[in-house]
Coordinates of C-alpha atoms in Angstrom, one line a residue:
Chain A
X557 CA -27.6 6.0 0.7
X558 CA -27.3 9.0 3.0
X559 CA -24.6 8.9 5.6
X560 CA -27.1 9.3 8.4
X561 CA -29.0 6.1 7.3
X562 CA -25.8 3.9 7.2
X563 CA -25.8 1.6 10.2
X564 CA -22.9 -0.1 11.8
X565 CA -23.1 -3.0 14.2
X566 CA -20.4 -3.2 16.8
X567 CA -20.1 -6.8 18.0
X568 CA -19.3 -6.9 21.7
X569 CA -17.9 -9.9 23.6
X570 CA -17.2 -10.3 27.3
X571 CA -13.8 -8.6 27.5
X572 CA -14.1 -6.3 24.4
X573 CA -12.7 -2.9 25.4
X574 CA -12.5 -0.9 22.2
X575 CA -16.2 -1.1 21.4
X576 CA -16.9 2.5 22.6
X577 CA -14.0 3.9 20.6
X578 CA -15.5 2.3 17.5
X579 CA -18.9 3.6 18.4
X580 CA -17.6 7.2 18.7
X581 CA -15.6 6.9 15.5
X582 CA -18.8 5.9 13.6
X583 CA -21.1 8.4 15.4
X584 CA -18.8 11.5 15.7
X585 CA -16.3 10.7 12.9
X586 CA -18.7 9.6 10.2
X587 CA -22.1 10.9 11.3
X588 CA -23.5 7.4 10.7
X589 CA -25.6 5.2 13.1
X590 CA -24.3 2.4 15.3
X591 CA -25.6 -0.3 17.6
X592 CA -23.8 -2.5 20.0
X593 CA -24.5 -6.1 19.3
X594 CA -24.1 -8.4 22.3
X595 CA -22.3 -11.7 21.5
X596 CA -25.4 -13.7 22.4
X597 CA -27.4 -12.1 19.6
X598 CA -28.3 -14.5 16.9
X599 CA -30.2 -12.4 14.4
X600 CA -28.5 -9.5 12.6
X601 CA -30.8 -7.3 10.6
X602 CA -30.4 -3.9 9.0
X603 CA -26.6 -3.5 9.3
X604 CA -24.4 -2.2 6.5
X605 CA -21.1 -3.0 8.2
X606 CA -20.1 -5.1 11.3
X607 CA -17.1 -4.2 13.4
X608 CA -15.4 -6.7 15.7
X609 CA -13.6 -4.4 18.1
X610 CA -10.4 -5.0 20.0
X611 CA -10.0 -6.2 23.6
X612 CA -9.4 -9.4 25.4
X613 CA -12.5 -11.5 24.6
X614 CA -12.9 -14.3 27.2
X615 CA -9.6 -13.2 28.8
X616 CA -7.7 -14.5 25.7
X617 CA -7.9 -17.9 27.3
X618 CA -6.7 -20.9 25.2
X619 CA -5.7 -18.6 22.3
X620 CA -6.7 -15.1 21.4
X621 CA -10.1 -15.2 19.8
X622 CA -10.4 -18.9 20.3
X623 CA -13.4 -18.9 22.6
X624 CA -15.1 -15.9 21.1
X625 CA -15.5 -17.7 17.8
X626 CA -18.0 -20.0 19.4
X627 CA -20.2 -17.1 20.6
X628 CA -23.7 -17.4 19.1
X629 CA -23.3 -14.2 17.1
X630 CA -20.4 -15.5 15.1
X631 CA -22.6 -17.8 13.0
X632 CA -24.6 -14.7 11.9
X633 CA -21.4 -12.8 11.3
X634 CA -20.2 -15.6 9.0
X635 CA -23.6 -15.5 7.1
X636 CA -23.4 -11.7 6.8
X637 CA -19.9 -12.0 5.4
X638 CA -20.9 -14.8 3.0
X639 CA -23.7 -12.5 1.7
X640 CA -21.1 -9.8 0.9
X641 CA -21.6 -7.7 4.0
X642 CA -18.6 -5.6 5.2
X643 CA -16.9 -7.0 8.3
X644 CA -14.0 -5.2 9.9
X645 CA -12.0 -6.9 12.7
X646 CA -9.6 -4.8 14.7
X647 CA -6.9 -6.3 16.8
X648 CA -8.7 -8.9 18.9
X649 CA -11.5 -8.7 16.3
X650 CA -8.9 -9.7 13.7
X651 CA -7.8 -12.6 15.9
X652 CA -11.4 -13.8 16.2
X653 CA -11.8 -13.6 12.4
X654 CA -8.7 -15.8 12.0
X655 CA -9.9 -18.3 14.6
X656 CA -13.3 -18.5 13.0
X657 CA -11.7 -19.2 9.6
X658 CA -13.2 -16.0 8.0
X659 CA -9.6 -15.0 7.3
X660 CA -6.6 -17.3 6.7
X661 CA -3.7 -17.7 9.1
X662 CA -3.1 -17.4 12.8
X663 CA -1.4 -15.1 15.4
X664 CA 1.7 -16.0 17.3
X665 CA 3.0 -14.1 20.4
X666 CA 5.1 -11.1 19.4
X667 CA 8.7 -11.9 18.7
X668 CA 9.8 -9.5 21.5
X669 CA 7.4 -11.3 23.9
X670 CA 6.3 -7.8 24.9
X671 CA 2.9 -6.1 24.7
X672 CA 3.6 -3.4 22.2
X673 CA 1.6 -0.2 22.5
X674 CA 2.7 2.6 20.2
X675 CA 2.1 4.4 16.9
X676 CA 3.3 2.6 13.8
X677 CA 3.1 3.4 10.1
X678 CA 1.1 1.3 7.7
X679 CA 1.6 1.2 4.0
X680 CA -1.6 0.7 2.1
X681 CA -1.0 -2.0 -0.5
X682 CA -4.5 -2.4 -1.9
X683 CA -6.7 0.6 -2.5
X684 CA -9.4 -1.2 -4.4
X685 CA -11.4 -2.3 -1.4
X686 CA -14.4 -0.9 0.4
X687 CA -12.1 -0.3 3.3
X688 CA -9.4 1.6 1.4
X689 CA -10.9 3.1 -1.7
X690 CA -9.9 6.7 -2.0
X691 CA -6.7 6.2 0.0
X692 CA -3.9 6.1 -2.5
X693 CA -1.9 2.9 -2.8
X694 CA 1.6 3.3 -1.3
X695 CA 0.4 6.0 1.1
X696 CA 1.3 5.5 4.8
X697 CA -1.1 5.9 7.7
X698 CA 0.0 6.6 11.2
X699 CA -2.1 4.5 13.6
X700 CA -1.4 2.9 16.9
X701 CA -1.0 -0.8 17.7
X702 CA -1.7 -2.3 21.2
X703 CA -1.2 -6.1 21.4
X704 CA 0.9 -9.0 22.5
X705 CA -0.2 -11.5 19.8
X706 CA 0.1 -9.8 16.5
X707 CA 2.8 -11.8 14.9
X708 CA 0.9 -13.0 11.9
X709 CA 1.7 -16.4 10.6
X710 CA 0.5 -18.6 7.8
X711 CA 1.9 -21.4 5.6
X712 CA 3.9 -20.6 2.5
X713 CA 1.1 -21.6 0.1
X714 CA -1.4 -19.3 1.8
X715 CA 1.1 -16.5 2.0
X716 CA 1.7 -16.8 -1.8
X717 CA -2.0 -16.8 -2.4
X718 CA -2.5 -13.7 -0.2
X719 CA 0.2 -11.9 -2.2
X720 CA -1.0 -12.9 -5.7
X721 CA -4.6 -12.0 -4.8
X722 CA -3.6 -8.7 -3.3
X723 CA -5.2 -9.7 0.0
X724 CA -2.4 -8.1 2.0
X725 CA -4.0 -4.7 2.6
X726 CA -1.6 -3.1 5.1
X727 CA 2.1 -3.7 5.9
X728 CA 4.1 -2.1 8.7
X729 CA 6.5 0.3 7.1
X730 CA 8.7 3.3 7.7
X731 CA 7.0 6.7 7.5
X732 CA 8.1 6.8 3.8
X733 CA 6.6 3.4 3.1
X734 CA 9.7 1.2 3.1
X735 CA 9.1 -2.3 4.4
X736 CA 11.9 -2.8 7.0
X737 CA 12.3 -5.1 9.9
X738 CA 12.7 -2.0 12.2
X739 CA 9.2 -0.9 11.3
X740 CA 7.7 -4.3 12.2
X741 CA 6.5 -4.2 15.8
X742 CA 5.7 -7.9 16.3
X743 CA 7.7 -10.0 13.8
X744 CA 4.7 -10.7 11.5
X745 CA 5.4 -12.4 8.2
X746 CA 6.4 -9.9 5.5
X747 CA 5.4 -7.1 7.8
X748 CA 1.7 -8.0 7.4
X749 CA -0.6 -5.7 9.5
X750 CA -3.9 -6.4 7.8
X751 CA -5.4 -8.8 5.3
X752 CA -8.7 -9.3 3.6
X753 CA -10.6 -12.3 2.3
X754 CA -10.6 -13.3 -1.4
X755 CA -13.9 -11.4 -2.0
X756 CA -12.5 -8.3 -0.3
X757 CA -15.5 -7.7 2.1
X758 CA -13.8 -9.0 5.3
X759 CA -10.8 -7.1 6.6
X760 CA -8.7 -7.9 9.7
X761 CA -6.1 -5.5 11.0
X762 CA -4.0 -5.4 14.1
X763 CA -3.6 -1.6 14.3
X764 CA -6.4 0.5 15.8
X765 CA -7.9 3.0 13.4
X766 CA -10.6 3.9 15.9
X767 CA -7.8 5.3 18.2
X768 CA -6.6 7.7 15.5
X769 CA -9.7 9.6 14.4
X770 CA -9.0 13.1 15.8
X771 CA -5.8 15.2 15.8
X772 CA -6.1 15.4 19.6
X773 CA -5.5 11.7 19.7
X774 CA -2.1 12.1 18.0
X775 CA -3.4 11.3 14.5
X776 CA -6.6 11.2 12.5
X777 CA -5.3 8.8 9.8
X778 CA -7.5 6.1 11.1
X779 CA -10.5 8.1 10.1
X780 CA -9.5 7.5 6.5
X781 CA -10.5 3.9 6.8
X782 CA -13.9 4.7 8.3
X783 CA -14.5 7.3 5.6
X784 CA -13.6 4.8 2.9
X785 CA -16.3 2.5 4.3
X786 CA -18.8 5.3 4.4
X787 CA -17.9 6.3 0.9
X788 CA -18.4 2.8 -0.4
X789 CA -21.7 2.3 1.4
X790 CA -23.0 5.7 0.4
X791 CA -22.3 4.9 -3.3
X792 CA -24.3 1.7 -3.3
Chain B
X349 CA -13.7 -41.7 35.2
X350 CA -11.7 -41.6 32.0
X351 CA -8.8 -39.3 32.0
X352 CA -7.5 -37.6 28.9
X353 CA -4.2 -35.8 28.8
X354 CA -3.8 -33.7 25.7
X355 CA -0.5 -32.2 24.6
X356 CA -0.6 -29.2 22.2
X357 CA 2.6 -27.9 20.6
X358 CA 3.6 -25.5 17.9
X359 CA 4.2 -27.2 14.6
X360 CA 7.8 -27.7 13.6
X361 CA 9.0 -24.7 11.7
X362 CA 6.7 -22.3 13.6
X363 CA 8.8 -19.8 15.6
X364 CA 8.3 -20.1 19.4
X365 CA 9.6 -16.8 20.8
X366 CA 9.2 -18.1 24.4
X367 CA 11.3 -21.1 23.6
X368 CA 14.0 -19.0 21.9
X369 CA 14.1 -16.6 24.9
X370 CA 14.4 -19.5 27.4
X371 CA 17.1 -21.2 25.3
X372 CA 19.1 -18.0 25.5
X373 CA 18.7 -17.9 29.3
X374 CA 19.8 -21.5 29.7
X375 CA 22.8 -20.7 27.6
X376 CA 23.6 -17.8 29.9
X377 CA 23.4 -20.2 32.9
X378 CA 25.9 -22.5 31.2
X379 CA 23.7 -25.1 29.7
X380 CA 25.4 -24.9 26.3
X381 CA 24.2 -28.3 25.1
X382 CA 20.5 -27.3 24.9
X383 CA 19.9 -27.1 21.1
X384 CA 16.3 -26.0 21.2
X385 CA 13.4 -25.2 23.6
X386 CA 9.8 -25.4 22.6
X387 CA 6.8 -24.6 24.7
X388 CA 3.4 -26.3 24.6
X389 CA 0.2 -26.7 26.5
X390 CA -1.1 -29.6 28.6
X391 CA -4.8 -30.0 29.0
X392 CA -6.4 -32.6 31.3
X393 CA -9.9 -33.8 30.9
X394 CA -11.9 -36.0 33.2
X395 CA -14.7 -37.7 31.3
X396 CA -17.6 -39.7 32.5
X397 CA -17.3 -43.4 31.6
X398 CA -15.0 -46.3 32.1
X399 CA -13.9 -47.3 28.5
X400 CA -11.1 -44.9 27.3
X401 CA -11.4 -46.1 23.7
X402 CA -15.0 -44.9 23.6
X403 CA -14.0 -41.4 24.5
X404 CA -11.3 -41.2 21.8
X405 CA -13.5 -39.9 19.0
X406 CA -14.9 -37.1 21.2
X407 CA -11.4 -36.1 22.4
X408 CA -10.2 -36.1 18.8
X409 CA -13.1 -33.8 17.8
X410 CA -12.5 -31.4 20.8
X411 CA -8.8 -31.2 19.8
X412 CA -9.6 -30.3 16.2
X413 CA -12.5 -28.0 16.9
X414 CA -11.3 -26.1 19.9
X415 CA -8.0 -27.0 21.6
X416 CA -5.5 -26.8 18.8
X417 CA -5.3 -24.3 15.9
X418 CA -4.3 -26.4 12.9
X419 CA -2.5 -23.4 11.3
X420 CA 0.2 -23.3 14.0
X421 CA -0.3 -26.3 16.3
X422 CA -0.4 -30.0 16.5
X423 CA -1.7 -32.2 19.3
X424 CA -1.5 -35.7 20.7
X425 CA -3.3 -37.3 23.6
X426 CA -3.3 -40.2 26.0
X427 CA -6.4 -41.8 27.5
X428 CA -6.5 -43.7 30.7
X429 CA -8.8 -44.5 33.6
X430 CA -8.7 -42.9 37.1
X431 CA -7.8 -45.8 39.4
X432 CA -8.4 -43.7 42.6
X433 CA -12.2 -43.9 42.5

């Protein structure tokens, strides 16, 4: 498939605020096509990858992502994922994927109780996914986080399963790739920054790759993730 | 009207950073006997009807489906009748 015929859908909820950044990353960064998909939409057709962008859907009321999961579009997102479609949830999008059960676990408030907004380093722990193929395992990416509820939590059995299935895709690390408590911005279990489902076609991550797609933004490491997706889709 | 009062708390063993922070503050204020602080949420519903027990299955479903996240939270509730009306 040619890059220019690959089509992304950016699912937009009331309170999403990173939708335009994702749109620009896809259009300018990748040269692919993109549509905004309003949360009331029920039918999703012709999309190769769906992105659930960051923001504060429904004001983060009740719990982050808890109300958005009942939006009409989420049933179609679940169907799309069940059919093997690529779904990328970023920050609030990750929280929505957790609340909807498309990914296991939940988010707690950051251990510091603070909203953390800064660049972090992520170590790529699984490079065999559509989202990471071509990025060497063990490599670190410099990408910003911006959240107050990114303290990933799950029970011990699920954590063991995530580790044995290599579903932990990104961990907060030092620039050299060491997993340390100093490099963990929110207190997440085992420095988890991003996980995928068992099939590997649904990825949730707290850091914002769409905010690091040009050198002028401080880093273009985030573009690696978008390019991996394009590479995967183009090769089908 | 039926009144439901739903209490949602973090499961035991799940870290509550707010609780830890408040405990530290209480300690600073001299309340050294406080062993633990846990935060939770209180949700009040007013439901059409007069028989609280009839509302119980619905309240249970709402807790499971929406109000509590079973990964990190547990819930309990009490049902009663508004006497004021």
